[in-house]
Amino acid sequence: MKKWLVAAAAAVLLPLSAVASNFQVGKHYEVIAEQKTAKPEVKEYFSFFCAGCYAFEPIAQRLAQSLPDGVEFKKFHVDFIRAASPEIQNALARAYVVAKNLGKGDQVSTAIFNQIHRSRVPFRSEDDIRNLVLINDIDGETYDKAMRSFGVRGAVNQMMKEQQELSERRVLTGVPMLVVNGKYKILNESLNQRNMQQEMQQLVEYLLSKD
């Protein structure tokens, strides 16, 4: 009986192992750092004004939900897509951080993407952003205080710092871009577009397991 269970388990795991063995450095991913981050993580660099990021958002959200326990999914907004002023882009990044800290990151992120790409209504002021966030079940006073907080501003400053560093190294050349454990950059174009969700998840799991 035990032998049968082991064989059955091996049969289930084989497809994943077989796919993982086909992932190649230089084709499916690049090594961009010598050492991994202290804690396992998957980081997405994106812009709310990027149509590709809008299309990728459902994949990113499902990927975040499927990660192993202890692996954090982080979203870092970039501002090099000049579709809005730096002030509006900074405010959108802060609004997302506030929402994520309140457990509504996906909800607010989807709402921002939909307003820009589906409704095609521009954000002309921070009040426009505030109004959208508040109708997504976030208290106004809580939001206002968080938007001004040192922690939220510091988180967005860190996004800008990493954007500059990675851009200077020619690592960040477009979005969306995923980096696993600070060491492995995923090359999205290498994945099967018809099966991207599954292949992306398998590749992320593979990279999380690498030294």
mmCIF file with all atom_site columns, C-alpha atoms in Angstrom:
data_model
loop_
_atom_site.group_PDB
_atom_site.id
_atom_site.type_symbol
_atom_site.label_atom_id
_atom_site.label_alt_id
_atom_site.label_comp_id
_atom_site.label_asym_id
_atom_site.label_entity_id
_atom_site.label_seq_id
_atom_site.pdbx_PDB_ins_code
_atom_site.Cartn_x
_atom_site.Cartn_y
_atom_site.Cartn_z
_atom_site.occupancy
_atom_site.B_iso_or_equiv
_atom_site.pdbx_formal_charge
_atom_site.auth_seq_id
_atom_site.auth_comp_id
_atom_site.auth_asym_id
_atom_site.auth_atom_id
_atom_site.pdbx_PDB_model_num
ATOM 1   C CA . MET A 1 1   ? 0.000   0.000  0.000   1.00 0.00 ? 1   MET A CA 1
ATOM 2   C CA . LYS A 1 2   ? 2.780   2.417  0.946   1.00 0.00 ? 2   LYS A CA 1
ATOM 3   C CA . LYS A 1 3   ? 4.659   1.660  -2.283  1.00 0.00 ? 3   LYS A CA 1
ATOM 4   C CA . TRP A 1 4   ? 1.501   2.421  -4.266  1.00 0.00 ? 4   TRP A CA 1
ATOM 5   C CA . LEU A 1 5   ? 1.092   5.783  -2.494  1.00 0.00 ? 5   LEU A CA 1
ATOM 6   C CA . VAL A 1 6   ? 4.710   6.706  -3.161  1.00 0.00 ? 6   VAL A CA 1
ATOM 7   C CA . ALA A 1 7   ? 4.344   5.806  -6.820  1.00 0.00 ? 7   ALA A CA 1
ATOM 8   C CA . ALA A 1 8   ? 1.129   7.802  -7.099  1.00 0.00 ? 8   ALA A CA 1
ATOM 9   C CA . ALA A 1 9   ? 2.771   10.830 -5.492  1.00 0.00 ? 9   ALA A CA 1
ATOM 10  C CA . ALA A 1 10  ? 5.735   10.566 -7.824  1.00 0.00 ? 10  ALA A CA 1
ATOM 11  C CA . ALA A 1 11  ? 3.376   10.456 -10.801 1.00 0.00 ? 11  ALA A CA 1
ATOM 12  C CA . VAL A 1 12  ? 1.720   13.663 -9.676  1.00 0.00 ? 12  VAL A CA 1
ATOM 13  C CA . LEU A 1 13  ? 5.012   15.462 -9.050  1.00 0.00 ? 13  LEU A CA 1
ATOM 14  C CA . LEU A 1 14  ? 6.685   14.342 -12.246 1.00 0.00 ? 14  LEU A CA 1
ATOM 15  C CA . PRO A 1 15  ? 5.130   16.918 -14.581 1.00 0.00 ? 15  PRO A CA 1
ATOM 16  C CA . LEU A 1 16  ? 6.226   19.793 -12.322 1.00 0.00 ? 16  LEU A CA 1
ATOM 17  C CA . SER A 1 17  ? 9.733   18.375 -12.024 1.00 0.00 ? 17  SER A CA 1
ATOM 18  C CA . ALA A 1 18  ? 9.945   17.824 -15.746 1.00 0.00 ? 18  ALA A CA 1
ATOM 19  C CA . VAL A 1 19  ? 8.865   21.381 -16.501 1.00 0.00 ? 19  VAL A CA 1
ATOM 20  C CA . ALA A 1 20  ? 11.205  22.861 -13.894 1.00 0.00 ? 20  ALA A CA 1
ATOM 21  C CA . SER A 1 21  ? 14.161  20.999 -15.378 1.00 0.00 ? 21  SER A CA 1
ATOM 22  C CA . ASN A 1 22  ? 13.535  22.829 -18.664 1.00 0.00 ? 22  ASN A CA 1
ATOM 23  C CA . PHE A 1 23  ? 13.944  26.292 -17.169 1.00 0.00 ? 23  PHE A CA 1
ATOM 24  C CA . GLN A 1 24  ? 17.248  27.762 -18.332 1.00 0.00 ? 24  GLN A CA 1
ATOM 25  C CA . VAL A 1 25  ? 19.287  30.737 -17.196 1.00 0.00 ? 25  VAL A CA 1
ATOM 26  C CA . GLY A 1 26  ? 19.546  33.264 -20.011 1.00 0.00 ? 26  GLY A CA 1
ATOM 27  C CA . LYS A 1 27  ? 16.311  32.059 -21.564 1.00 0.00 ? 27  LYS A CA 1
ATOM 28  C CA . HIS A 1 28  ? 13.707  31.972 -18.809 1.00 0.00 ? 28  HIS A CA 1
ATOM 29  C CA . TYR A 1 29  ? 15.509  34.041 -16.187 1.00 0.00 ? 29  TYR A CA 1
ATOM 30  C CA . GLU A 1 30  ? 18.639  36.080 -15.532 1.00 0.00 ? 30  GLU A CA 1
ATOM 31  C CA . VAL A 1 31  ? 20.873  36.221 -12.470 1.00 0.00 ? 31  VAL A CA 1
ATOM 32  C CA . ILE A 1 32  ? 21.043  39.878 -11.410 1.00 0.00 ? 32  ILE A CA 1
ATOM 33  C CA . ALA A 1 33  ? 22.706  39.598 -7.988  1.00 0.00 ? 33  ALA A CA 1
ATOM 34  C CA . GLU A 1 34  ? 25.234  37.393 -6.242  1.00 0.00 ? 34  GLU A CA 1
ATOM 35  C CA . GLN A 1 35  ? 23.211  36.852 -3.082  1.00 0.00 ? 35  GLN A CA 1
ATOM 36  C CA . LYS A 1 36  ? 19.566  36.239 -2.331  1.00 0.00 ? 36  LYS A CA 1
ATOM 37  C CA . THR A 1 37  ? 17.452  38.358 -0.029  1.00 0.00 ? 37  THR A CA 1
ATOM 38  C CA . ALA A 1 38  ? 17.455  37.356 3.644   1.00 0.00 ? 38  ALA A CA 1
ATOM 39  C CA . LYS A 1 39  ? 13.790  36.369 3.402   1.00 0.00 ? 39  LYS A CA 1
ATOM 40  C CA . PRO A 1 40  ? 12.106  34.740 0.386   1.00 0.00 ? 40  PRO A CA 1
ATOM 41  C CA . GLU A 1 41  ? 10.147  37.173 -1.736  1.00 0.00 ? 41  GLU A CA 1
ATOM 42  C CA . VAL A 1 42  ? 8.710   37.820 -5.163  1.00 0.00 ? 42  VAL A CA 1
ATOM 43  C CA . LYS A 1 43  ? 8.761   41.439 -6.270  1.00 0.00 ? 43  LYS A CA 1
ATOM 44  C CA . GLU A 1 44  ? 6.833   42.937 -9.170  1.00 0.00 ? 44  GLU A CA 1
ATOM 45  C CA . TYR A 1 45  ? 7.909   46.241 -10.680 1.00 0.00 ? 45  TYR A CA 1
ATOM 46  C CA . PHE A 1 46  ? 4.916   47.805 -12.413 1.00 0.00 ? 46  PHE A CA 1
ATOM 47  C CA . SER A 1 47  ? 3.130   51.004 -13.370 1.00 0.00 ? 47  SER A CA 1
ATOM 48  C CA . PHE A 1 48  ? -0.573  51.740 -13.163 1.00 0.00 ? 48  PHE A CA 1
ATOM 49  C CA . PHE A 1 49  ? -0.173  53.496 -16.522 1.00 0.00 ? 49  PHE A CA 1
ATOM 50  C CA . CYS A 1 50  ? 1.274   50.435 -18.273 1.00 0.00 ? 50  CYS A CA 1
ATOM 51  C CA . ALA A 1 51  ? -1.213  48.517 -20.427 1.00 0.00 ? 51  ALA A CA 1
ATOM 52  C CA . GLY A 1 52  ? 0.874   45.365 -20.119 1.00 0.00 ? 52  GLY A CA 1
ATOM 53  C CA . CYS A 1 53  ? 0.795   45.677 -16.324 1.00 0.00 ? 53  CYS A CA 1
ATOM 54  C CA . TYR A 1 54  ? -2.990  46.078 -16.468 1.00 0.00 ? 54  TYR A CA 1
ATOM 55  C CA . ALA A 1 55  ? -3.267  42.834 -18.445 1.00 0.00 ? 55  ALA A CA 1
ATOM 56  C CA . PHE A 1 56  ? -0.796  41.123 -16.099 1.00 0.00 ? 56  PHE A CA 1
ATOM 57  C CA . GLU A 1 57  ? -2.525  42.204 -12.876 1.00 0.00 ? 57  GLU A CA 1
ATOM 58  C CA . PRO A 1 58  ? -4.860  39.158 -12.592 1.00 0.00 ? 58  PRO A CA 1
ATOM 59  C CA . ILE A 1 59  ? -1.877  36.849 -13.079 1.00 0.00 ? 59  ILE A CA 1
ATOM 60  C CA . ALA A 1 60  ? 0.104   38.741 -10.438 1.00 0.00 ? 60  ALA A CA 1
ATOM 61  C CA . GLN A 1 61  ? -2.740  38.560 -7.939  1.00 0.00 ? 61  GLN A CA 1
ATOM 62  C CA . ARG A 1 62  ? -3.258  34.827 -8.420  1.00 0.00 ? 62  ARG A CA 1
ATOM 63  C CA . LEU A 1 63  ? 0.498   34.261 -8.199  1.00 0.00 ? 63  LEU A CA 1
ATOM 64  C CA . ALA A 1 64  ? 0.633   36.161 -4.896  1.00 0.00 ? 64  ALA A CA 1
ATOM 65  C CA . GLN A 1 65  ? -2.156  34.013 -3.497  1.00 0.00 ? 65  GLN A CA 1
ATOM 66  C CA . SER A 1 66  ? -0.427  30.783 -4.532  1.00 0.00 ? 66  SER A CA 1
ATOM 67  C CA . LEU A 1 67  ? 3.005   31.459 -3.006  1.00 0.00 ? 67  LEU A CA 1
ATOM 68  C CA . PRO A 1 68  ? 4.271   29.133 -0.264  1.00 0.00 ? 68  PRO A CA 1
ATOM 69  C CA . ASP A 1 69  ? 3.898   30.227 3.347   1.00 0.00 ? 69  ASP A CA 1
ATOM 70  C CA . GLY A 1 70  ? 6.572   32.695 4.363   1.00 0.00 ? 70  GLY A CA 1
ATOM 71  C CA . VAL A 1 71  ? 7.101   34.095 0.854   1.00 0.00 ? 71  VAL A CA 1
ATOM 72  C CA . GLU A 1 72  ? 6.045   37.729 0.531   1.00 0.00 ? 72  GLU A CA 1
ATOM 73  C CA . PHE A 1 73  ? 4.760   39.239 -2.708  1.00 0.00 ? 73  PHE A CA 1
ATOM 74  C CA . LYS A 1 74  ? 5.747   42.896 -3.087  1.00 0.00 ? 74  LYS A CA 1
ATOM 75  C CA . LYS A 1 75  ? 4.609   45.398 -5.702  1.00 0.00 ? 75  LYS A CA 1
ATOM 76  C CA . PHE A 1 76  ? 6.911   48.338 -6.512  1.00 0.00 ? 76  PHE A CA 1
ATOM 77  C CA . HIS A 1 77  ? 5.444   51.129 -8.618  1.00 0.00 ? 77  HIS A CA 1
ATOM 78  C CA . VAL A 1 78  ? 7.744   52.861 -11.122 1.00 0.00 ? 78  VAL A CA 1
ATOM 79  C CA . ASP A 1 79  ? 7.306   56.351 -12.540 1.00 0.00 ? 79  ASP A CA 1
ATOM 80  C CA . PHE A 1 80  ? 9.217   56.318 -15.814 1.00 0.00 ? 80  PHE A CA 1
ATOM 81  C CA . ILE A 1 81  ? 6.034   55.942 -17.894 1.00 0.00 ? 81  ILE A CA 1
ATOM 82  C CA . ARG A 1 82  ? 5.234   59.619 -18.441 1.00 0.00 ? 82  ARG A CA 1
ATOM 83  C CA . ALA A 1 83  ? 1.457   59.334 -18.623 1.00 0.00 ? 83  ALA A CA 1
ATOM 84  C CA . ALA A 1 84  ? 0.900   61.523 -15.553 1.00 0.00 ? 84  ALA A CA 1
ATOM 85  C CA . SER A 1 85  ? 2.814   64.021 -13.465 1.00 0.00 ? 85  SER A CA 1
ATOM 86  C CA . PRO A 1 86  ? 5.395   62.761 -10.959 1.00 0.00 ? 86  PRO A CA 1
ATOM 87  C CA . GLU A 1 87  ? 3.145   64.056 -8.162  1.00 0.00 ? 87  GLU A CA 1
ATOM 88  C CA . ILE A 1 88  ? 0.159   61.971 -9.303  1.00 0.00 ? 88  ILE A CA 1
ATOM 89  C CA . GLN A 1 89  ? 2.305   58.875 -9.795  1.00 0.00 ? 89  GLN A CA 1
ATOM 90  C CA . ASN A 1 90  ? 3.812   59.318 -6.322  1.00 0.00 ? 90  ASN A CA 1
ATOM 91  C CA . ALA A 1 91  ? 0.338   59.733 -4.816  1.00 0.00 ? 91  ALA A CA 1
ATOM 92  C CA . LEU A 1 92  ? -0.909  56.587 -6.571  1.00 0.00 ? 92  LEU A CA 1
ATOM 93  C CA . ALA A 1 93  ? 2.049   54.621 -5.236  1.00 0.00 ? 93  ALA A CA 1
ATOM 94  C CA . ARG A 1 94  ? 1.359   55.899 -1.709  1.00 0.00 ? 94  ARG A CA 1
ATOM 95  C CA . ALA A 1 95  ? -2.350  55.127 -2.057  1.00 0.00 ? 95  ALA A CA 1
ATOM 96  C CA . TYR A 1 96  ? -1.515  51.557 -3.035  1.00 0.00 ? 96  TYR A CA 1
ATOM 97  C CA . VAL A 1 97  ? 0.846   51.148 -0.063  1.00 0.00 ? 97  VAL A CA 1
ATOM 98  C CA . VAL A 1 98  ? -1.834  52.480 2.285   1.00 0.00 ? 98  VAL A CA 1
ATOM 99  C CA . ALA A 1 99  ? -4.400  50.083 0.848   1.00 0.00 ? 99  ALA A CA 1
ATOM 100 C CA . LYS A 1 100 ? -2.050  47.121 1.079   1.00 0.00 ? 100 LYS A CA 1
ATOM 101 C CA . ASN A 1 101 ? -1.239  47.915 4.698   1.00 0.00 ? 101 ASN A CA 1
ATOM 102 C CA . LEU A 1 102 ? -4.987  47.906 5.376   1.00 0.00 ? 102 LEU A CA 1
ATOM 103 C CA . GLY A 1 103 ? -5.473  44.550 3.667   1.00 0.00 ? 103 GLY A CA 1
ATOM 104 C CA . LYS A 1 104 ? -7.083  45.978 0.521   1.00 0.00 ? 104 LYS A CA 1
ATOM 105 C CA . GLY A 1 105 ? -4.120  46.159 -1.839  1.00 0.00 ? 105 GLY A CA 1
ATOM 106 C CA . ASP A 1 106 ? -5.571  43.990 -4.613  1.00 0.00 ? 106 ASP A CA 1
ATOM 107 C CA . GLN A 1 107 ? -8.954  45.698 -4.412  1.00 0.00 ? 107 GLN A CA 1
ATOM 108 C CA . VAL A 1 108 ? -7.559  49.206 -4.725  1.00 0.00 ? 108 VAL A CA 1
ATOM 109 C CA . SER A 1 109 ? -4.954  48.205 -7.309  1.00 0.00 ? 109 SER A CA 1
ATOM 110 C CA . THR A 1 110 ? -7.683  46.743 -9.527  1.00 0.00 ? 110 THR A CA 1
ATOM 111 C CA . ALA A 1 111 ? -9.810  49.858 -9.081  1.00 0.00 ? 111 ALA A CA 1
ATOM 112 C CA . ILE A 1 112 ? -6.931  52.159 -10.093 1.00 0.00 ? 112 ILE A CA 1
ATOM 113 C CA . PHE A 1 113 ? -6.083  50.033 -13.134 1.00 0.00 ? 113 PHE A CA 1
ATOM 114 C CA . ASN A 1 114 ? -9.746  49.930 -14.210 1.00 0.00 ? 114 ASN A CA 1
ATOM 115 C CA . GLN A 1 115 ? -10.195 53.683 -13.953 1.00 0.00 ? 115 GLN A CA 1
ATOM 116 C CA . ILE A 1 116 ? -7.136  54.329 -16.106 1.00 0.00 ? 116 ILE A CA 1
ATOM 117 C CA . HIS A 1 117 ? -7.460  51.556 -18.692 1.00 0.00 ? 117 HIS A CA 1
ATOM 118 C CA . ARG A 1 118 ? -11.125 50.551 -18.738 1.00 0.00 ? 118 ARG A CA 1
ATOM 119 C CA . SER A 1 119 ? -12.989 53.754 -17.870 1.00 0.00 ? 119 SER A CA 1
ATOM 120 C CA . ARG A 1 120 ? -10.165 55.927 -19.258 1.00 0.00 ? 120 ARG A CA 1
ATOM 121 C CA . VAL A 1 121 ? -10.728 58.580 -16.615 1.00 0.00 ? 121 VAL A CA 1
ATOM 122 C CA . PRO A 1 122 ? -7.500  60.387 -15.673 1.00 0.00 ? 122 PRO A CA 1
ATOM 123 C CA . PHE A 1 123 ? -6.460  61.210 -12.137 1.00 0.00 ? 123 PHE A CA 1
ATOM 124 C CA . ARG A 1 124 ? -6.056  64.988 -12.122 1.00 0.00 ? 124 ARG A CA 1
ATOM 125 C CA . SER A 1 125 ? -5.464  65.494 -8.409  1.00 0.00 ? 125 SER A CA 1
ATOM 126 C CA . GLU A 1 126 ? -4.829  63.674 -5.160  1.00 0.00 ? 126 GLU A CA 1
ATOM 127 C CA . ASP A 1 127 ? -8.509  64.209 -4.353  1.00 0.00 ? 127 ASP A CA 1
ATOM 128 C CA . ASP A 1 128 ? -9.431  62.070 -7.369  1.00 0.00 ? 128 ASP A CA 1
ATOM 129 C CA . ILE A 1 129 ? -7.279  59.273 -5.981  1.00 0.00 ? 129 ILE A CA 1
ATOM 130 C CA . ARG A 1 130 ? -8.699  59.731 -2.490  1.00 0.00 ? 130 ARG A CA 1
ATOM 131 C CA . ASN A 1 131 ? -12.284 59.526 -3.767  1.00 0.00 ? 131 ASN A CA 1
ATOM 132 C CA . LEU A 1 132 ? -11.574 56.241 -5.535  1.00 0.00 ? 132 LEU A CA 1
ATOM 133 C CA . VAL A 1 133 ? -9.855  54.714 -2.516  1.00 0.00 ? 133 VAL A CA 1
ATOM 134 C CA . LEU A 1 134 ? -12.629 55.733 -0.120  1.00 0.00 ? 134 LEU A CA 1
ATOM 135 C CA . ILE A 1 135 ? -15.354 54.037 -2.176  1.00 0.00 ? 135 ILE A CA 1
ATOM 136 C CA . ASN A 1 136 ? -13.316 50.844 -1.763  1.00 0.00 ? 136 ASN A CA 1
ATOM 137 C CA . ASP A 1 137 ? -14.114 50.589 1.952   1.00 0.00 ? 137 ASP A CA 1
ATOM 138 C CA . ILE A 1 138 ? -11.252 52.626 3.412   1.00 0.00 ? 138 ILE A CA 1
ATOM 139 C CA . ASP A 1 139 ? -11.964 55.219 6.064   1.00 0.00 ? 139 ASP A CA 1
ATOM 140 C CA . GLY A 1 140 ? -11.116 58.804 5.060   1.00 0.00 ? 140 GLY A CA 1
ATOM 141 C CA . GLU A 1 141 ? -9.399  59.820 8.266   1.00 0.00 ? 141 GLU A CA 1
ATOM 142 C CA . THR A 1 142 ? -7.338  56.626 8.326   1.00 0.00 ? 142 THR A CA 1
ATOM 143 C CA . TYR A 1 143 ? -6.364  57.156 4.691   1.00 0.00 ? 143 TYR A CA 1
ATOM 144 C CA . ASP A 1 144 ? -5.377  60.804 5.140   1.00 0.00 ? 144 ASP A CA 1
ATOM 145 C CA . LYS A 1 145 ? -3.197  60.057 8.144   1.00 0.00 ? 145 LYS A CA 1
ATOM 146 C CA . ALA A 1 146 ? -1.490  57.116 6.439   1.00 0.00 ? 146 ALA A CA 1
ATOM 147 C CA . MET A 1 147 ? -0.814  59.069 3.237   1.00 0.00 ? 147 MET A CA 1
ATOM 148 C CA . ARG A 1 148 ? 1.170   61.618 5.244   1.00 0.00 ? 148 ARG A CA 1
ATOM 149 C CA . SER A 1 149 ? 2.968   59.052 7.389   1.00 0.00 ? 149 SER A CA 1
ATOM 150 C CA . PHE A 1 150 ? 6.714   58.561 7.406   1.00 0.00 ? 150 PHE A CA 1
ATOM 151 C CA . GLY A 1 151 ? 6.329   54.820 6.853   1.00 0.00 ? 151 GLY A CA 1
ATOM 152 C CA . VAL A 1 152 ? 4.277   55.151 3.657   1.00 0.00 ? 152 VAL A CA 1
ATOM 153 C CA . ARG A 1 153 ? 6.455   57.920 2.228   1.00 0.00 ? 153 ARG A CA 1
ATOM 154 C CA . GLY A 1 154 ? 9.543   55.890 3.097   1.00 0.00 ? 154 GLY A CA 1
ATOM 155 C CA . ALA A 1 155 ? 8.170   52.831 1.297   1.00 0.00 ? 155 ALA A CA 1
ATOM 156 C CA . VAL A 1 156 ? 7.572   54.849 -1.877  1.00 0.00 ? 156 VAL A CA 1
ATOM 157 C CA . ASN A 1 157 ? 11.008  56.463 -1.633  1.00 0.00 ? 157 ASN A CA 1
ATOM 158 C CA . GLN A 1 158 ? 12.454  52.956 -1.511  1.00 0.00 ? 158 GLN A CA 1
ATOM 159 C CA . MET A 1 159 ? 10.559  52.115 -4.707  1.00 0.00 ? 159 MET A CA 1
ATOM 160 C CA . MET A 1 160 ? 12.143  55.107 -6.423  1.00 0.00 ? 160 MET A CA 1
ATOM 161 C CA . LYS A 1 161 ? 15.590  54.226 -5.104  1.00 0.00 ? 161 LYS A CA 1
ATOM 162 C CA . GLU A 1 162 ? 15.395  50.674 -6.416  1.00 0.00 ? 162 GLU A CA 1
ATOM 163 C CA . GLN A 1 163 ? 13.992  51.892 -9.731  1.00 0.00 ? 163 GLN A CA 1
ATOM 164 C CA . GLN A 1 164 ? 16.994  54.171 -10.192 1.00 0.00 ? 164 GLN A CA 1
ATOM 165 C CA . GLU A 1 165 ? 19.531  51.535 -9.176  1.00 0.00 ? 165 GLU A CA 1
ATOM 166 C CA . LEU A 1 166 ? 18.072  48.811 -11.397 1.00 0.00 ? 166 LEU A CA 1
ATOM 167 C CA . SER A 1 167 ? 17.655  51.205 -14.315 1.00 0.00 ? 167 SER A CA 1
ATOM 168 C CA . GLU A 1 168 ? 21.283  52.301 -14.071 1.00 0.00 ? 168 GLU A CA 1
ATOM 169 C CA . ARG A 1 169 ? 22.339  48.636 -14.145 1.00 0.00 ? 169 ARG A CA 1
ATOM 170 C CA . ARG A 1 170 ? 20.099  48.012 -17.188 1.00 0.00 ? 170 ARG A CA 1
ATOM 171 C CA . VAL A 1 171 ? 18.149  45.405 -15.237 1.00 0.00 ? 171 VAL A CA 1
ATOM 172 C CA . LEU A 1 172 ? 14.892  47.354 -15.178 1.00 0.00 ? 172 LEU A CA 1
ATOM 173 C CA . THR A 1 173 ? 14.204  48.086 -18.821 1.00 0.00 ? 173 THR A CA 1
ATOM 174 C CA . GLY A 1 174 ? 10.436  47.613 -18.868 1.00 0.00 ? 174 GLY A CA 1
ATOM 175 C CA . VAL A 1 175 ? 7.430   46.545 -16.855 1.00 0.00 ? 175 VAL A CA 1
ATOM 176 C CA . PRO A 1 176 ? 5.899   44.339 -15.622 1.00 0.00 ? 176 PRO A CA 1
ATOM 177 C CA . MET A 1 177 ? 9.073   42.744 -14.278 1.00 0.00 ? 177 MET A CA 1
ATOM 178 C CA . LEU A 1 178 ? 9.294   40.025 -11.632 1.00 0.00 ? 178 LEU A CA 1
ATOM 179 C CA . VAL A 1 179 ? 12.347  39.412 -9.457  1.00 0.00 ? 179 VAL A CA 1
ATOM 180 C CA . VAL A 1 180 ? 12.590  36.374 -7.184  1.00 0.00 ? 180 VAL A CA 1
ATOM 181 C CA . ASN A 1 181 ? 14.624  36.614 -3.972  1.00 0.00 ? 181 ASN A CA 1
ATOM 182 C CA . GLY A 1 182 ? 16.347  39.729 -5.273  1.00 0.00 ? 182 GLY A CA 1
ATOM 183 C CA . LYS A 1 183 ? 18.543  37.499 -7.426  1.00 0.00 ? 183 LYS A CA 1
ATOM 184 C CA . TYR A 1 184 ? 16.561  36.145 -10.357 1.00 0.00 ? 184 TYR A CA 1
ATOM 185 C CA . LYS A 1 185 ? 14.817  38.282 -12.974 1.00 0.00 ? 185 LYS A CA 1
ATOM 186 C CA . ILE A 1 186 ? 12.086  36.445 -14.872 1.00 0.00 ? 186 ILE A CA 1
ATOM 187 C CA . LEU A 1 187 ? 12.065  36.900 -18.647 1.00 0.00 ? 187 LEU A CA 1
ATOM 188 C CA . ASN A 1 188 ? 8.330   37.090 -19.355 1.00 0.00 ? 188 ASN A CA 1
ATOM 189 C CA . GLU A 1 189 ? 8.689   36.795 -23.116 1.00 0.00 ? 189 GLU A CA 1
ATOM 190 C CA . SER A 1 190 ? 10.053  33.254 -22.774 1.00 0.00 ? 190 SER A CA 1
ATOM 191 C CA . LEU A 1 191 ? 6.804   31.947 -21.288 1.00 0.00 ? 191 LEU A CA 1
ATOM 192 C CA . ASN A 1 192 ? 3.902   30.482 -23.244 1.00 0.00 ? 192 ASN A CA 1
ATOM 193 C CA . GLN A 1 193 ? 1.396   33.325 -23.463 1.00 0.00 ? 193 GLN A CA 1
ATOM 194 C CA . ARG A 1 194 ? -1.520  30.859 -23.607 1.00 0.00 ? 194 ARG A CA 1
ATOM 195 C CA . ASN A 1 195 ? -0.380  29.172 -20.411 1.00 0.00 ? 195 ASN A CA 1
ATOM 196 C CA . MET A 1 196 ? 1.436   32.015 -18.666 1.00 0.00 ? 196 MET A CA 1
ATOM 197 C CA . GLN A 1 197 ? -0.251  31.627 -15.290 1.00 0.00 ? 197 GLN A CA 1
ATOM 198 C CA . GLN A 1 198 ? 0.849   28.018 -14.813 1.00 0.00 ? 198 GLN A CA 1
ATOM 199 C CA . GLU A 1 199 ? 4.317   28.462 -16.282 1.00 0.00 ? 199 GLU A CA 1
ATOM 200 C CA . MET A 1 200 ? 4.922   31.623 -14.275 1.00 0.00 ? 200 MET A CA 1
ATOM 201 C CA . GLN A 1 201 ? 3.948   29.859 -11.072 1.00 0.00 ? 201 GLN A CA 1
ATOM 202 C CA . GLN A 1 202 ? 6.180   26.879 -11.857 1.00 0.00 ? 202 GLN A CA 1
ATOM 203 C CA . LEU A 1 203 ? 9.127   29.127 -12.711 1.00 0.00 ? 203 LEU A CA 1
ATOM 204 C CA . VAL A 1 204 ? 8.676   31.173 -9.525  1.00 0.00 ? 204 VAL A CA 1
ATOM 205 C CA . GLU A 1 205 ? 8.542   28.014 -7.410  1.00 0.00 ? 205 GLU A CA 1
ATOM 206 C CA . TYR A 1 206 ? 11.662  26.740 -9.147  1.00 0.00 ? 206 TYR A CA 1
ATOM 207 C CA . LEU A 1 207 ? 13.569  29.985 -8.530  1.00 0.00 ? 207 LEU A CA 1
ATOM 208 C CA . LEU A 1 208 ? 12.441  30.147 -4.895  1.00 0.00 ? 208 LEU A CA 1
ATOM 209 C CA . SER A 1 209 ? 14.032  26.738 -4.377  1.00 0.00 ? 209 SER A CA 1
ATOM 210 C CA . LYS A 1 210 ? 17.388  27.667 -5.941  1.00 0.00 ? 210 LYS A CA 1
ATOM 211 C CA . ASP A 1 211 ? 20.451  28.520 -3.859  1.00 0.00 ? 211 ASP A CA 1
#
